[in-house]
Amino acid sequence: MAMFTETPSLKGAVGLIQTISVNKLQLVLKRLVENFHTQDEAAFSEEEVNKLCSSFKMAKEDVDLVLTTCKFFLSQAAYHNSKPGAFAKHLASIGMDQDRCMVFHEVWDESGKSINSLLRQKSMAVNQLETINWQLSLQIAQKSKTKQKTPRAVFELGIKDSSKQTSDRTQIEFDHEELYQFFNHLDTIQSQLDSLT
């Protein structure tokens, strides 16, 4: 299965990457790897991108395309848990020359395991469950009904927003039937998670 689909945009980006010297490309890739865990922050400041423009003799849009494409290549290698040799072969299949393929190979060989380990630890969800509190209550009467026993469960979920480093509390109330259905859904999810490990 091909890791990359050759599109005109990707072909253009590969052409731009091939104009960069091997040493400079290696430095760029190492910088991207260092900042791989920061999805929201750019690996290069605006001033550094301007320096790359003059160093590579490219327009800013072209440098942005090169950086984005290089990060995309590394992300795909991580997603496919690719070995360095296979990664280089996939790059060669979309027209990248042998020297640039070897640079990607070397950088992935040095950093691939740490990137994959980092990505395994990172949650894809922004919101994460932090705490659970619960209480049971029994409603024994209502204005229209005097003899009534309705058990209710109230859950208070502490949810942490990792992007903003804030916490929020949400309350959910279930009657007996709703709680039973919720439990069955959780049981299904747990069995699917168990099958993946």
Tab-separated table of C-alpha atoms in Angstrom, residues 101-190:
chain	number	residue	atom	x	y	z
A	101	CYS	CA	15.494	10.050	0.547
A	102	MET	CA	18.610	9.152	2.537
A	103	VAL	CA	18.270	12.346	4.610
A	104	PHE	CA	14.685	11.425	5.513
A	105	HIS	CA	15.861	7.845	6.157
A	106	GLU	CA	18.601	8.986	8.563
A	107	VAL	CA	16.373	11.436	10.446
A	108	TRP	CA	13.566	8.867	10.731
A	109	ASP	CA	16.044	6.195	11.843
A	110	GLU	CA	17.273	8.508	14.632
A	111	SER	CA	13.894	9.903	15.701
A	112	GLY	CA	11.093	7.626	14.512
A	113	LYS	CA	10.818	5.564	17.679
A	114	SER	CA	10.706	8.634	19.934
A	115	ILE	CA	8.058	10.291	17.731
A	116	ASN	CA	5.899	7.161	17.758
A	117	SER	CA	6.295	6.870	21.527
A	118	LEU	CA	5.348	10.524	21.955
A	119	LEU	CA	2.278	10.125	19.753
A	120	ARG	CA	1.137	7.030	21.667
A	121	GLN	CA	1.140	9.026	24.898
A	122	LYS	CA	-0.654	11.991	23.407
A	123	SER	CA	-4.417	11.965	23.478
A	124	MET	CA	-6.268	12.808	20.304
A	125	ALA	CA	-9.128	14.290	22.299
A	126	VAL	CA	-8.850	17.782	23.709
A	127	ASN	CA	-11.243	17.045	26.583
A	128	GLN	CA	-10.277	14.355	29.074
A	129	LEU	CA	-12.169	12.934	32.026
A	130	GLU	CA	-10.425	13.972	35.234
A	131	THR	CA	-12.814	13.088	38.084
A	132	ILE	CA	-16.113	11.287	38.656
A	133	ASN	CA	-18.428	11.885	41.599
A	134	TRP	CA	-21.824	10.287	41.959
A	135	GLN	CA	-24.805	10.101	44.258
A	136	LEU	CA	-28.038	8.136	44.400
A	137	SER	CA	-31.417	9.609	45.227
A	138	LEU	CA	-34.883	8.188	45.610
A	139	GLN	CA	-37.936	10.236	44.690
A	140	ILE	CA	-40.826	8.913	46.792
A	141	ALA	CA	-43.622	11.360	45.939
A	142	GLN	CA	-44.731	13.823	43.340
A	143	LYS	CA	-47.569	16.327	43.301
A	144	SER	CA	-49.721	14.092	41.088
A	145	LYS	CA	-48.555	10.727	42.530
A	146	THR	CA	-48.264	10.010	46.233
A	147	LYS	CA	-46.802	6.506	46.193
A	148	GLN	CA	-43.857	6.546	43.891
A	149	LYS	CA	-40.308	5.192	44.189
A	150	THR	CA	-38.048	6.481	41.446
A	151	PRO	CA	-34.343	5.848	41.932
A	152	ARG	CA	-32.040	8.383	40.245
A	153	ALA	CA	-28.280	8.410	39.821
A	154	VAL	CA	-26.466	11.720	39.411
A	155	PHE	CA	-22.935	11.765	38.024
A	156	GLU	CA	-20.672	14.794	38.188
A	157	LEU	CA	-17.875	14.595	35.638
A	158	GLY	CA	-14.783	16.759	35.969
A	159	ILE	CA	-13.587	17.406	32.415
A	160	LYS	CA	-10.160	18.872	31.689
A	161	ASP	CA	-9.575	20.864	28.498
A	162	SER	CA	-5.916	20.154	27.755
A	163	SER	CA	-5.667	22.876	25.103
A	164	LYS	CA	-6.687	25.613	27.552
A	165	GLN	CA	-5.548	23.879	30.761
A	166	THR	CA	-8.973	24.481	32.340
A	167	SER	CA	-11.450	22.201	34.070
A	168	ASP	CA	-15.221	22.121	33.877
A	169	ARG	CA	-17.884	20.138	35.731
A	170	THR	CA	-20.857	18.503	34.016
A	171	GLN	CA	-23.761	16.758	35.728
A	172	ILE	CA	-25.711	13.887	34.201
A	173	GLU	CA	-28.817	12.325	35.746
A	174	PHE	CA	-30.090	8.818	34.916
A	175	ASP	CA	-33.135	6.835	35.899
A	176	HIS	CA	-32.773	3.044	36.230
A	177	GLU	CA	-33.431	2.256	32.546
A	178	GLU	CA	-31.166	5.035	31.240
A	179	LEU	CA	-28.346	3.938	33.541
A	180	TYR	CA	-28.726	0.347	32.368
A	181	GLN	CA	-28.508	1.410	28.698
A	182	PHE	CA	-25.482	3.585	29.461
A	183	PHE	CA	-23.791	0.656	31.210
A	184	ASN	CA	-24.413	-1.569	28.153
A	185	HIS	CA	-22.835	1.060	25.869
A	186	LEU	CA	-19.800	1.312	28.153
A	187	ASP	CA	-19.514	-2.477	28.192
A	188	THR	CA	-19.537	-2.544	24.369
A	189	ILE	CA	-16.876	0.170	24.216
A	190	GLN	CA	-14.730	-1.711	26.744
